């Protein structure tokens, strides 16, 4: 049963009630006869550009009427664009189930309490967490988007928190919640300041001393003394006292004069970019640089391994597998560079032909420099992207050698061949190389 009476009088009453309720979807809540009609929720207007918005407040007025209003400092807004005068209220009389504005049903309109977005609403909370001693004053920008306020340091300085730098501080104007970098970033819980950045472009590495085996690395783009950015499909990589560290971010930040995500005091640090597998190169360069012609090797060559890597000023030709070889220098050159308007050059000579050698000849001269019996005929080689690495072939063995710079014996799974000479994986000079357990 529907709950509506079938008597003629009540049927007319029910029809009148339905005729009132159906056109007023937001203002009327149909109920069964005899039931109380509750007040509906005030429909909330969507975010308004340049404004802080919040739902209407409510209180019980005279005679039990529900009154909906905006707190002092806020103005009531209706999404039909009507300018509402100060102290405007919505009302819902007891058992009416209907919202009215100045006695008229609100229909399908939505409402919000608004006030202009202004960073002054955040300044006090922000300054409580900012150390202005001997530091520059950050700038504040409202509406990023409302109700957020964006604080940024002047050029060549950045917010420093726990030895890490951050591009910006965000404050929500309605709650004064303060976070780092984004509105959903970590909460700023300690004092910060705009510290000067002193990192240099010259401290960014091409990655030869950082890159993992069979990985392609390149130099990051210097944005400012505070930041550098890796190309698409690559992430930052750096070396600290614990070894080589690969990050998940393409951004490199300057902290206390070092291009790193974290700082270990007293260590020299460099940073580079490491590409994802299969990224960072093309099969031919863009004009005016032209593709190198393959030349016929005696044996063990594959010209399909020639690739071209975009550099800051042109292109670099190298091998994605094997070692770069030319008729000019044999395998003495690991790559050739094209800087328009010049063509490809290596060792100050023009290169028009190249190939990729993949047999043992690419490391033969280097192996000749490793005469210890434990090494002879007991190494594997792996060459790619201009780098050749050696590994002891016997299971469970690794290299042991004297690191000239450190002045001590070091053990490592790999050593590197640069031209005809063996080096440590960080390109340091070594001697007395052995394969040991």
XYZ file of N, CA, C and O in Angstrom, residues 26 30 37 39 70 102 136 166 242 280 282 284 287 322 353 360 374 407 418 430 436:
84
model
N 14.696 20.104 -4.930
C 15.613 20.409 -3.842
C 14.882 20.884 -2.587
O 15.467 20.970 -1.531
N 8.730 14.461 0.044
C 7.423 13.824 0.208
C 7.463 12.765 1.296
O 8.411 11.995 1.403
N 7.894 15.995 8.415
C 8.641 16.263 7.187
C 9.969 16.924 7.580
O 9.985 18.087 7.981
N 13.784 18.661 7.474
C 14.391 19.687 6.623
C 15.472 19.050 5.756
O 16.293 18.278 6.261
N 25.677 32.258 7.072
C 27.132 32.279 6.921
C 27.757 33.018 8.096
O 27.214 34.024 8.568
N 13.869 34.163 1.825
C 12.910 35.273 1.889
C 11.482 34.795 1.645
O 10.695 35.455 0.962
N 66.094 35.542 2.721
C 65.194 36.372 1.926
C 63.742 36.066 2.253
O 63.407 34.983 2.740
N 62.980 22.072 -0.944
C 61.608 21.998 -1.464
C 61.306 23.260 -2.266
O 61.712 24.361 -1.895
N 77.796 5.970 0.633
C 77.294 4.599 0.673
C 77.394 3.916 -0.682
O 77.106 2.735 -0.800
N 66.168 6.934 -24.555
C 67.287 7.862 -24.596
C 68.068 7.883 -25.882
O 69.038 8.631 -25.997
N 68.075 7.222 -30.538
C 67.371 7.058 -31.802
C 68.236 6.221 -32.736
O 69.442 6.046 -32.518
N 68.704 7.100 -35.875
C 69.409 8.058 -36.712
C 69.215 9.457 -36.149
O 68.217 9.726 -35.472
N 68.506 16.181 -38.723
C 69.278 17.123 -39.524
C 69.675 18.330 -38.662
O 68.946 18.698 -37.740
N 78.175 -3.794 -27.866
C 79.493 -3.806 -28.493
C 80.204 -2.480 -28.335
O 79.785 -1.620 -27.557
N 82.149 7.026 -41.269
C 81.794 5.615 -41.215
C 82.059 5.072 -39.806
O 82.974 5.523 -39.120
N 85.799 -10.413 -28.939
C 86.756 -10.134 -27.869
C 87.812 -9.105 -28.261
O 88.511 -8.567 -27.399
N 95.426 -15.705 -12.284
C 94.037 -15.873 -11.850
C 93.064 -15.135 -12.759
O 91.859 -15.430 -12.765
N 94.973 4.156 -2.136
C 96.150 3.585 -1.521
C 95.859 2.346 -0.711
O 96.530 2.064 0.290
N 88.862 1.205 -20.232
C 88.760 2.477 -20.944
C 89.927 2.505 -21.914
O 91.086 2.669 -21.509
N 94.085 1.621 -11.224
C 94.247 0.421 -10.405
C 95.486 -0.350 -10.843
O 95.998 -0.151 -11.956
N 89.772 -13.352 -7.038
C 89.877 -14.047 -5.757
C 88.488 -14.437 -5.278
O 87.471 -13.914 -5.734
